[in-house]
Short mmCIF file of C-alpha atoms in Angstrom, two decimals:
data_model
loop_
_atom_site.label_atom_id
_atom_site.label_comp_id
_atom_site.label_asym_id
_atom_site.label_seq_id
_atom_site.Cartn_x
_atom_site.Cartn_y
_atom_site.Cartn_z
CA MET Q 1 -16.93 22.40 -14.59
CA ASP Q 2 -14.92 22.42 -17.80
CA PRO Q 3 -12.66 19.51 -18.82
CA LEU Q 4 -8.92 20.06 -18.90
CA THR Q 5 -6.92 20.03 -22.12
CA TRP Q 6 -3.38 18.70 -22.24
CA THR Q 7 -1.66 22.11 -22.23
CA GLY Q 8 -4.48 24.49 -21.27
CA ALA Q 9 -4.15 28.20 -21.87
CA LEU Q 10 -0.37 27.86 -21.68
CA GLY Q 11 -0.44 25.84 -24.90
CA VAL Q 12 -1.81 28.78 -26.86
CA VAL Q 13 1.57 30.45 -26.41
CA LEU Q 14 3.97 27.51 -26.14
CA ASN Q 15 2.55 24.96 -28.59
CA PRO Q 16 3.48 26.92 -31.77
CA ILE Q 17 6.97 27.55 -30.36
CA PHE Q 18 7.31 23.87 -29.46
CA GLN Q 19 6.29 22.78 -32.94
CA ILE Q 20 8.74 25.16 -34.60
CA VAL Q 21 11.59 23.95 -32.38
CA VAL Q 22 10.73 20.29 -33.07
CA VAL Q 23 10.78 20.88 -36.82
CA ALA Q 24 14.03 22.85 -36.62
CA THR Q 25 15.70 20.19 -34.44
CA ALA Q 26 14.56 17.40 -36.76
CA ALA Q 27 15.95 19.32 -39.74
CA ALA Q 28 19.26 19.82 -37.92
CA ILE Q 29 19.44 16.09 -37.11
CA VAL Q 30 18.78 15.13 -40.74
CA THR Q 31 21.38 17.65 -41.94
CA TYR Q 32 23.91 16.33 -39.44
CA ILE Q 33 23.36 12.73 -40.57
CA PHE Q 34 23.69 13.59 -44.26
CA ALA Q 35 26.74 15.77 -43.65
CA SER Q 36 28.44 13.11 -41.51
CA PHE Q 37 27.80 9.97 -43.54
CA ILE Q 38 26.91 11.00 -47.08
CA ALA Q 39 28.93 14.11 -47.86
CA PRO Q 40 31.40 14.71 -45.03
CA GLU Q 41 33.35 17.96 -45.20
CA PRO Q 42 36.76 18.63 -43.68
CA GLU Q 43 36.48 20.55 -40.46
CA ILE Q 44 37.64 24.18 -40.78
CA ARG Q 45 39.40 25.75 -37.84
CA VAL Q 46 39.07 29.51 -37.45
CA VAL Q 47 39.93 31.94 -34.70
CA ASN Q 48 37.16 34.15 -33.39
CA ALA Q 49 37.48 37.67 -32.03
CA THR Q 50 38.41 36.46 -28.56
CA GLY Q 51 41.28 34.38 -29.93
CA ALA Q 52 39.57 31.03 -29.18
CA ALA Q 53 39.48 28.31 -31.82
CA ALA Q 54 36.08 27.54 -33.33
CA SER Q 55 35.03 24.86 -35.78
CA GLY Q 56 33.26 25.55 -39.06
CA GLY Q 57 31.56 23.49 -41.74
CA ILE Q 58 28.06 22.06 -42.16
CA THR Q 59 28.70 19.10 -39.85
CA ALA Q 60 29.82 21.26 -36.94
CA MET Q 61 27.08 23.85 -37.47
CA SER Q 62 24.32 21.21 -37.69
CA GLY Q 63 25.73 19.51 -34.58
CA ARG Q 64 25.49 22.76 -32.65
CA GLY Q 65 21.95 23.19 -34.00
CA VAL Q 66 20.97 19.74 -32.69
CA ARG Q 67 22.38 20.48 -29.23
CA LEU Q 68 20.69 23.88 -29.11
CA GLY Q 69 17.37 22.45 -30.27
CA LEU Q 70 17.44 19.67 -27.68
CA MET Q 71 18.24 22.15 -24.93
CA VAL Q 72 15.33 24.39 -25.96
CA LEU Q 73 13.00 21.37 -26.08
CA LEU Q 74 14.13 20.36 -22.58
CA VAL Q 75 13.44 23.87 -21.28
CA LEU Q 76 9.99 23.91 -22.91
CA CYS Q 77 9.15 20.50 -21.39
CA LEU Q 78 10.13 21.80 -17.97
CA VAL Q 79 7.92 24.86 -18.47
CA TYR Q 80 4.97 22.62 -19.42
CA LEU Q 81 5.52 20.48 -16.32
CA LEU Q 82 6.31 23.11 -13.73
CA ALA Q 83 3.97 25.89 -14.83
CA GLY Q 84 1.12 24.27 -12.90
CA ILE Q 85 2.97 24.94 -9.64
CA VAL Q 86 2.76 28.75 -9.95
CA THR Q 87 -0.41 29.20 -12.03
CA PRO Q 88 -4.13 28.86 -11.21
CA PHE Q 89 -5.74 25.44 -11.45
CA GLY Q 90 -6.15 24.28 -15.02
CA TRP Q 91 -4.27 27.17 -16.64
CA ALA Q 92 -1.33 24.88 -17.52
CA GLY Q 93 -3.59 21.98 -18.51
CA ILE Q 94 -3.28 18.31 -17.61
CA ILE Q 95 0.52 18.31 -17.96
CA GLY Q 96 0.88 21.27 -15.63
CA GLU Q 97 -1.44 19.76 -13.02
CA ILE Q 98 0.44 16.46 -13.13
CA GLY Q 99 3.68 18.39 -12.66
CA GLN Q 100 2.15 20.19 -9.70
CA ARG Q 101 1.16 16.90 -8.06
CA PHE Q 102 4.78 15.72 -8.36
CA LEU Q 103 6.15 18.78 -6.54
CA PRO Q 104 7.67 16.74 -3.63
CA VAL Q 105 9.43 14.57 -6.20
CA TRP Q 106 10.93 17.59 -8.02
CA ILE Q 107 12.20 19.04 -4.74
CA CYS Q 108 13.83 15.76 -3.71
CA LEU Q 109 15.41 15.30 -7.14
CA ILE Q 110 16.90 18.80 -7.08
CA VAL Q 111 18.27 18.34 -3.55
CA THR Q 112 19.69 14.90 -4.42
CA PHE Q 113 21.43 16.12 -7.58
CA VAL Q 114 22.79 19.31 -5.99
CA LEU Q 115 24.26 17.48 -2.99
CA SER Q 116 25.58 14.58 -5.08
CA ILE Q 117 27.28 16.81 -7.63
CA SER Q 118 28.71 19.06 -4.90
CA PHE Q 119 30.33 16.14 -3.05
CA LYS Q 120 30.83 13.69 -5.93
CA ARG Q 121 34.61 13.54 -5.49
CA SER Q 122 34.19 12.04 -2.01
CA LEU Q 123 31.38 9.61 -2.83
CA GLY Q 124 33.34 6.87 -4.60
CA LEU Q 125 31.69 5.06 -7.48
CA TYR Q 126 28.36 6.79 -6.79
CA GLY Q 127 30.01 10.18 -7.16
CA LYS Q 128 31.70 9.14 -10.40
CA LEU Q 129 28.26 8.37 -11.79
CA PHE Q 130 27.70 12.12 -12.14
CA ASP Q 131 30.57 12.33 -14.61
CA SER Q 132 28.52 10.21 -17.02
CA PRO Q 133 25.58 11.91 -18.81
CA ILE Q 134 23.98 8.52 -19.49
CA GLY Q 135 24.35 7.52 -15.86
CA MET Q 136 22.85 10.80 -14.66
CA VAL Q 137 19.80 10.42 -16.91
CA GLY Q 138 19.29 6.84 -15.72
CA PHE Q 139 19.76 7.83 -12.09
CA GLY Q 140 17.25 10.66 -12.52
CA LEU Q 141 14.61 8.34 -13.99
CA VAL Q 142 15.11 5.72 -11.27
CA MET Q 143 15.06 8.24 -8.44
CA PHE Q 144 11.96 9.89 -9.92
CA TRP Q 145 10.04 6.66 -9.41
CA VAL Q 146 11.68 5.99 -6.05
CA PHE Q 147 10.55 9.37 -4.72
CA THR Q 148 7.16 8.84 -6.38
CA ALA Q 149 6.76 5.60 -4.43
CA ILE Q 150 7.80 7.33 -1.20
CA PHE Q 151 5.40 10.28 -1.62
CA SER Q 152 2.65 8.37 -3.42
CA ASN Q 153 0.10 9.08 -0.68
CA TRP Q 154 0.57 12.83 -1.26
CA ILE Q 155 0.68 12.63 -5.06
CA VAL Q 156 -2.45 10.56 -5.76
CA THR Q 157 -5.65 12.49 -6.36
CA HIS Q 158 -8.07 9.66 -5.45
CA GLU Q 159 -8.02 6.32 -3.65
CA VAL Q 160 -6.79 3.57 -5.95
CA LEU Q 161 -9.93 1.47 -5.41
CA GLU Q 162 -12.38 4.40 -5.36
CA GLN Q 163 -15.08 4.12 -8.03
CA ILE Q 164 -16.91 7.31 -8.91
CA SER Q 165 -20.22 7.20 -10.71
CA GLY Q 166 -20.12 8.41 -14.29
CA MET Q 167 -16.32 8.21 -14.65
CA LYS Q 168 -16.07 4.83 -16.39
CA ASN Q 169 -13.69 4.96 -19.39
CA LYS Q 170 -13.54 8.75 -19.30
CA VAL Q 171 -10.82 10.51 -21.27
CA PRO Q 172 -7.97 12.42 -19.54
CA GLY Q 173 -8.99 15.71 -17.98
CA THR Q 174 -12.64 14.75 -17.41
CA PRO Q 175 -14.22 16.56 -14.42
CA LEU Q 176 -16.27 14.78 -11.78
CA ARG Q 177 -20.01 15.32 -12.11
CA SER Q 178 -20.57 16.41 -8.52
CA PRO Q 179 -17.32 16.43 -6.52
CA GLU Q 180 -17.59 16.51 -2.76
CA ASP Q 181 -15.89 19.11 -0.61
CA GLY Q 182 -12.13 18.56 -0.58
CA GLN Q 183 -12.29 15.99 -3.36
CA TYR Q 184 -10.02 16.44 -6.38
CA THR Q 185 -12.25 17.66 -9.18
CA HIS Q 186 -10.76 15.86 -12.22
CA TYR Q 187 -9.42 12.53 -13.43
CA LEU Q 188 -6.10 13.77 -14.79
CA LEU Q 189 -5.41 10.66 -16.90
CA GLY Q 190 -8.99 9.53 -17.23
CA GLY Q 191 -10.92 6.63 -15.75
CA ASP Q 192 -10.58 2.90 -16.33
CA THR Q 193 -13.22 0.24 -17.01
CA LEU Q 194 -14.20 0.25 -13.31
CA ALA Q 195 -14.39 4.07 -13.04
CA ARG Q 196 -11.13 4.30 -11.06
CA ASP Q 197 -8.58 7.08 -11.48
CA VAL Q 198 -5.81 5.97 -13.86
CA PHE Q 199 -3.34 8.61 -12.62
CA SER Q 200 -3.66 7.54 -8.98
CA ARG Q 201 -3.31 3.84 -9.86
CA MET Q 202 -0.22 4.56 -11.95
CA VAL Q 203 1.38 6.45 -9.05
CA ALA Q 204 0.41 3.85 -6.44
CA GLY Q 205 1.69 1.08 -8.70
CA SER Q 206 5.22 2.41 -8.34
CA LYS Q 207 5.13 1.55 -4.64
CA THR Q 208 4.17 -2.05 -5.36
CA VAL Q 209 6.90 -2.50 -7.98
CA LEU Q 210 9.65 -0.76 -6.00
CA LEU Q 211 8.85 -2.68 -2.84
CA ILE Q 212 9.15 -6.08 -4.50
CA ALA Q 213 11.75 -5.76 -7.28
CA PRO Q 214 14.75 -4.26 -5.39
CA ALA Q 215 14.14 -6.24 -2.18
CA ALA Q 216 13.69 -9.55 -3.99
CA THR Q 217 16.78 -8.86 -6.11
CA ALA Q 218 18.78 -8.06 -2.96
CA PHE Q 219 17.70 -11.36 -1.37
CA ALA Q 220 18.67 -13.19 -4.57
CA PHE Q 221 22.11 -11.58 -4.38
CA MET Q 222 22.48 -12.70 -0.78
CA VAL Q 223 21.74 -16.28 -1.82
CA GLY Q 224 23.99 -16.12 -4.88
CA ILE Q 225 26.91 -14.51 -3.03
CA THR Q 226 26.68 -16.83 -0.03
CA LEU Q 227 26.87 -19.91 -2.27
CA GLY Q 228 29.04 -18.49 -5.07
CA LEU Q 229 31.96 -17.35 -2.90
CA PRO Q 230 32.84 -20.76 -1.40
CA ALA Q 231 32.01 -22.59 -4.63
CA GLY Q 232 34.51 -20.51 -6.59
CA TYR Q 233 37.11 -20.32 -3.84
CA TYR Q 234 37.15 -23.94 -2.68
CA GLY Q 235 35.93 -25.76 -5.79
CA GLY Q 236 35.67 -29.54 -5.40
CA LYS Q 237 32.47 -31.46 -4.73
CA PHE Q 238 30.67 -28.50 -3.18
CA ASP Q 239 31.21 -26.49 -6.35
CA THR Q 240 30.11 -29.40 -8.52
CA ILE Q 241 26.88 -30.02 -6.58
CA ILE Q 242 25.84 -26.35 -6.33
CA SER Q 243 26.74 -25.67 -9.98
CA PHE Q 244 24.68 -28.68 -11.09
CA MET Q 245 21.66 -27.44 -9.11
CA ALA Q 246 22.06 -23.94 -10.53
CA ASN Q 247 22.27 -25.30 -14.07
CA LEU Q 248 19.19 -27.40 -13.39
CA VAL Q 249 17.17 -24.29 -12.50
CA LEU Q 250 18.63 -22.28 -15.38
CA ALA Q 251 17.64 -25.03 -17.83
CA PHE Q 252 14.00 -23.95 -17.46
CA PRO Q 253 12.76 -20.90 -19.43
CA VAL Q 254 12.42 -18.05 -16.94
CA ILE Q 255 8.86 -17.08 -17.82
CA LEU Q 256 7.70 -20.71 -17.73
CA LEU Q 257 9.34 -21.24 -14.35
CA PHE Q 258 7.66 -18.12 -12.99
CA PHE Q 259 4.29 -19.28 -14.25
CA LEU Q 260 4.77 -22.69 -12.63
CA LEU Q 261 5.75 -21.18 -9.28
CA VAL Q 262 2.82 -18.76 -9.00
CA THR Q 263 0.02 -21.01 -10.23
CA PRO Q 264 -2.73 -21.67 -7.65
CA GLU Q 265 -1.89 -25.40 -7.54
CA ILE Q 266 1.71 -24.71 -6.49
CA ARG Q 267 0.68 -21.94 -4.09
CA GLU Q 268 -1.69 -24.27 -2.27
CA TYR Q 269 0.54 -27.35 -2.34
CA VAL Q 270 1.12 -28.58 1.21
CA LEU Q 271 4.43 -29.88 2.59
CA PHE Q 272 5.40 -31.02 6.06
CA ASP Q 273 8.12 -29.52 8.24
CA PHE Q 274 10.41 -31.42 10.62
CA LEU Q 275 7.74 -31.39 13.31
CA GLY Q 276 5.08 -32.82 11.02
CA ASN Q 277 3.18 -29.52 10.66
CA GLN Q 278 1.58 -28.64 7.34
CA VAL Q 279 3.38 -25.86 5.45
CA THR Q 280 2.42 -24.40 2.09
CA PHE Q 281 5.02 -24.49 -0.67
CA PRO Q 282 5.64 -20.68 -0.70
CA LYS Q 283 6.30 -20.66 3.05
CA ALA Q 284 8.68 -23.61 2.73
CA MET Q 285 10.62 -21.77 0.02
CA ALA Q 286 10.63 -18.58 2.09
CA ALA Q 287 11.84 -20.46 5.16
CA ILE Q 288 14.92 -21.64 3.23
CA LEU Q 289 15.71 -18.62 1.06
CA PHE Q 290 15.17 -15.99 3.77
CA LEU Q 291 17.81 -17.65 5.96
CA PHE Q 292 20.63 -16.70 3.60
CA PRO Q 293 20.85 -12.98 4.51
CA ILE Q 294 21.20 -13.93 8.18
CA ILE Q 295 23.85 -16.55 7.36
CA PHE Q 296 25.72 -14.05 5.19
CA LEU Q 297 25.80 -11.38 7.91
CA LEU Q 298 26.82 -13.83 10.62
CA VAL Q 299 29.76 -15.08 8.55
CA LEU Q 300 30.63 -11.49 7.62
CA TRP Q 301 30.86 -10.29 11.24
CA ASN Q 302 32.64 -13.41 12.45
CA SER Q 303 35.32 -13.21 9.75
CA ARG Q 304 35.90 -9.49 10.22
CA TYR Q 305 35.94 -9.32 14.02
CA TYR Q 306 37.24 -12.79 14.83
CA THR Q 307 40.12 -11.29 16.82
CA GLN Q 308 37.77 -8.88 18.65
CA PRO Q 309 35.29 -11.19 20.42
CA ALA Q 310 33.45 -8.43 22.29
CA LYS Q 311 32.60 -6.47 19.14
CA ARG Q 312 31.88 -9.65 17.20
CA ASN Q 313 29.42 -10.86 19.83
CA VAL Q 314 27.52 -7.55 19.73
CA TYR Q 315 27.14 -7.67 15.96
CA VAL Q 316 26.21 -11.35 15.96
CA ALA Q 317 23.63 -10.86 18.71
CA ALA Q 318 22.09 -7.85 16.93
CA THR Q 319 21.91 -9.81 13.66
CA LEU Q 320 20.27 -12.79 15.33
CA ILE Q 321 17.71 -10.69 17.22
CA VAL Q 322 16.78 -8.23 14.44
CA GLY Q 323 17.25 -10.68 11.59
CA GLY Q 324 15.42 -13.45 13.39
CA TYR Q 325 12.49 -11.15 14.16
CA ILE Q 326 12.24 -10.09 10.51
CA TYR Q 327 12.69 -13.69 9.36
CA LEU Q 328 9.85 -14.97 11.53
CA GLY Q 329 7.56 -12.21 10.30
CA LEU Q 330 8.33 -12.56 6.59
CA ALA Q 331 8.74 -16.31 6.27
CA TRP Q 332 6.29 -17.60 8.86
CA ASP Q 333 4.01 -14.60 9.48
CA ALA Q 334 4.78 -15.04 13.18
CA ASP Q 335 5.27 -11.39 14.18
CA PRO Q 336 2.83 -10.74 17.07
CA SER Q 337 2.69 -7.02 16.33
CA GLY Q 338 1.85 -7.58 12.67
CA VAL Q 339 4.40 -4.98 11.56
CA ILE Q 340 6.62 -7.49 9.75
CA SER Q 341 4.39 -9.52 7.48
CA MET Q 342 3.83 -10.21 3.80
CA ASP Q 343 0.64 -10.80 1.87
CA PRO Q 344 0.46 -14.39 0.53
CA GLY Q 345 0.19 -13.13 -3.04
CA VAL Q 346 3.24 -10.93 -2.62
CA LEU Q 347 5.13 -13.71 -0.81
CA ILE Q 348 4.87 -16.20 -3.68
CA VAL Q 349 5.98 -13.56 -6.20
CA PHE Q 350 8.82 -12.52 -3.90
CA VAL Q 351 10.21 -16.02 -3.34
CA SER Q 352 9.77 -16.83 -7.02
CA VAL Q 353 11.94 -13.86 -7.97
CA VAL Q 354 14.58 -14.89 -5.42
CA PHE Q 355 14.55 -18.51 -6.55
CA VAL Q 356 14.78 -17.71 -10.27
CA ASN Q 357 17.48 -15.03 -9.96
CA SER Q 358 19.71 -16.75 -7.40
CA PRO Q 359 21.32 -19.29 -9.81
CA THR Q 360 22.32 -16.56 -12.26
CA VAL Q 361 23.86 -14.48 -9.48
CA PHE Q 362 25.64 -17.61 -8.22
CA ARG Q 363 27.18 -18.20 -11.66
CA ILE Q 364 28.37 -14.58 -11.90
CA VAL Q 365 29.88 -14.58 -8.39
CA ARG Q 366 31.54 -17.95 -8.94
CA GLY Q 367 33.12 -16.78 -12.18
CA LEU Q 368 34.41 -13.58 -10.58
CA VAL Q 369 35.89 -15.51 -7.66
CA LEU Q 370 37.65 -17.97 -9.99
CA ASP Q 371 39.34 -14.99 -11.66
CA ILE Q 372 40.08 -12.82 -8.61
CA LYS Q 373 41.43 -15.59 -6.36
CA THR Q 374 44.50 -15.84 -8.61
CA ARG Q 375 45.49 -12.21 -7.94
CA ASP Q 376 48.57 -11.32 -5.93
CA TYR Q 377 46.73 -9.56 -3.11
CA VAL Q 378 44.75 -12.76 -2.42
CA ALA Q 379 48.01 -14.71 -2.20
CA ALA Q 380 49.36 -11.99 0.10
CA GLY Q 381 46.33 -12.40 2.38
CA GLN Q 382 46.82 -16.15 2.50
CA THR Q 383 50.49 -15.59 3.38
CA ARG Q 384 49.50 -13.31 6.26
CA GLY Q 385 47.40 -16.15 7.66
CA GLU Q 386 43.99 -14.62 6.99
CA GLY Q 387 41.08 -17.05 7.07
CA PRO Q 388 39.31 -18.21 3.91
CA TRP Q 389 36.07 -16.41 4.68
CA TYR Q 390 37.91 -13.18 5.48
CA ILE Q 391 39.64 -13.38 2.10
CA MET Q 392 36.37 -14.14 0.31
CA LEU Q 393 34.31 -11.43 2.00
CA TRP Q 394 36.87 -8.67 2.57
CA GLU Q 395 39.39 -9.19 -0.22
CA ILE Q 396 37.60 -10.81 -3.17
CA LEU Q 397 34.02 -9.51 -2.82
CA PRO Q 398 34.93 -5.76 -2.65
CA ASN Q 399 37.00 -6.15 -5.80
CA ALA Q 400 34.03 -7.74 -7.58
CA ARG Q 401 31.64 -4.94 -6.65
CA GLY Q 402 31.69 -3.23 -10.07
CA PRO Q 403 30.17 -6.07 -12.12
CA LEU Q 404 27.84 -7.01 -9.27
CA ILE Q 405 26.45 -3.47 -8.91
CA VAL Q 406 25.87 -3.26 -12.65
CA ASP Q 407 24.15 -6.64 -12.69
CA PHE Q 408 22.07 -5.64 -9.67
CA CYS Q 409 20.67 -2.63 -11.54
CA LEU Q 410 19.97 -4.67 -14.67
CA ARG Q 411 18.38 -7.46 -12.66
CA ILE Q 412 15.97 -5.05 -10.98
CA GLY Q 413 14.89 -4.02 -14.47
CA TYR Q 414 14.40 -7.65 -15.50
CA THR Q 415 12.44 -8.29 -12.32
CA THR Q 416 10.25 -5.25 -12.99
CA ILE Q 417 9.42 -6.64 -16.43
CA LEU Q 418 8.69 -10.08 -14.95
CA LEU Q 419 6.40 -8.55 -12.33
CA GLY Q 420 4.59 -6.68 -15.07
CA THR Q 421 4.29 -9.89 -17.06
CA LEU Q 422 2.86 -11.80 -14.08
CA GLY Q 423 0.42 -9.00 -13.35
CA PHE Q 424 -0.59 -8.86 -17.01
CA PHE Q 425 -1.52 -12.54 -16.94
CA GLY Q 426 -3.28 -12.17 -13.58
CA LEU Q 427 -0.81 -14.33 -11.64
CA GLY Q 428 0.65 -13.68 -8.21
CA LEU Q 429 -0.77 -10.34 -7.09
CA SER Q 430 -4.47 -9.75 -6.46
CA PRO Q 431 -6.67 -8.42 -9.31
CA GLU Q 432 -7.29 -5.21 -7.33
CA SER Q 433 -3.56 -4.47 -7.08
CA PRO Q 434 -2.51 -1.19 -8.73
CA ASP Q 435 0.75 -2.71 -9.97
CA TRP Q 436 1.52 -1.75 -13.54
CA GLY Q 437 1.16 -5.22 -15.06
CA THR Q 438 -2.32 -5.72 -13.63
CA THR Q 439 -3.36 -2.21 -14.67
CA ILE Q 440 -2.11 -2.78 -18.23
CA ASN Q 441 -4.04 -6.05 -18.38
CA GLN Q 442 -7.25 -4.36 -17.26
CA GLY Q 443 -6.78 -1.51 -19.73
CA ARG Q 444 -5.97 -3.66 -22.77
CA LYS Q 445 -9.56 -4.94 -23.03
CA LEU Q 446 -10.68 -1.68 -24.66
CA LEU Q 447 -7.31 -0.61 -25.99
CA SER Q 448 -8.58 0.31 -29.46
CA VAL Q 449 -11.31 2.56 -28.02
CA PHE Q 450 -9.88 3.87 -24.74
CA PRO Q 451 -6.07 3.51 -24.82
CA HIS Q 452 -5.24 5.74 -21.83
CA PRO Q 453 -5.80 3.15 -19.01
CA ALA Q 454 -3.13 0.90 -20.55
CA ILE Q 455 -0.74 3.52 -21.95
CA ALA Q 456 -0.11 5.34 -18.65
CA PRO Q 457 1.21 2.31 -16.67
CA ALA Q 458 3.03 1.01 -19.77
CA VAL Q 459 4.95 4.30 -20.10
CA ALA Q 460 5.72 4.20 -16.36
CA LEU Q 461 7.05 0.64 -16.62
CA MET Q 462 9.11 1.50 -19.71
CA SER Q 463 10.64 4.61 -18.12
CA LEU Q 464 11.70 2.77 -14.96
CA VAL Q 465 13.31 -0.10 -16.89
CA LEU Q 466 14.99 2.40 -19.25
CA GLY Q 467 16.35 4.31 -16.25
CA LEU Q 468 17.74 1.14 -14.68
CA ASN Q 469 19.45 0.15 -17.94
CA LEU Q 470 20.95 3.61 -18.41
CA LEU Q 471 22.07 3.63 -14.78
CA ALA Q 472 23.75 0.26 -15.26
CA ASP Q 473 25.50 1.56 -18.40
CA GLY Q 474 26.75 4.59 -16.51
CA LEU Q 475 27.99 2.50 -13.59
CA ARG Q 476 29.73 0.07 -15.96
CA GLU Q 477 31.38 2.94 -17.81
CA GLU Q 478 32.69 4.50 -14.60
CA SER Q 479 33.68 1.19 -12.95
CA LEU Q 480 35.91 0.36 -15.93
CA LYS Q 481 37.89 3.52 -15.19
CA ASP Q 482 38.88 2.31 -11.71
#
């Protein structure tokens, strides 16, 4: 069986065209820069045959050349990626086969964008995101990895821990020596130092990252909001004590604090609960931090439906039953069915992320509350006799959603980088984990000889963080227009 090249037979036709377009686009960019900053010309306005105004001059012409070149490059990239869907195996090369494996992701992205753009005027801030090109690009990158994590079991070509004889440190496109019936015949992105498929581990790593980073960030926001709202609204001794504790945590360098929290000595340190039972340090932290979402929801329902006891009791009971069940499973691993549970390695990373991010979120929420509580509509709510928690949760918090949503997106990106850093240093998650940091660490050992095991997860990590940053920029841009 022949090895696959990057572009296959398709490259014979498209590669020369791609190279010509790249050179032409680069020349147009250089011309545009020189024309704009070195020898700018006055723009000439002319009227074409249809009577519409058109701009002339080198600057305008080179600008149109740049836009046209980028559009052609985008179309060519799509052809490289999607040609593998409609052509025989290998005809479109490694890129085409990778594109074919991601077919469920492409379908979901198309459906998501079509529906979102069609109904964007009725979708609030999310719909306004599609008025921002930067926001759309960021959203596309983020959702690409979200759908990849969802459909990872269908996308991977081999099991993430499967080791195949003769595939150690093989280059991308290497065929298996003697594939079994039904087994994928190639390592699309090569093999690592343990003869595992790099492509499959990169895809499976997205599930690990996207399970921990957003969920841990959401828990951190629950902690920060629950403490930041009353601290900013009431002030006084409560504000002083909580602010001092937050500053105490923030005084430590983030990376150093993470390293301290996930070291084996801290993970195995034993505390005692109120009943005298031995509890490890991660479980003690989880027992405290995981209570905050339940407290937040209970206060939310009680403040909103205080005058409707029947509805309030239903919501409170549902929160206590469902939230308590999840809490017992996550924090104490006490779910009899085993559905709600968390691996000890994941638990310590999870609670570390929550603990480190919560003080920053608290400071942001407190600052927003100090500003918003002076607004007229807050005074109007106080005049109407609304309770303090109703004002905090239903008057102040919705009006602080813009900065909080932006920070949430950015903080997921920071958390993704921190998870990669921990995995790179072999802390927290198990060495067999396919998370991107661990995979990069395993691939760096032979980076100068076989770079592909480290480059693939590094590009994946970079693209997700870039997408989150662009998404945050787009949300910030649109939220400022409200």
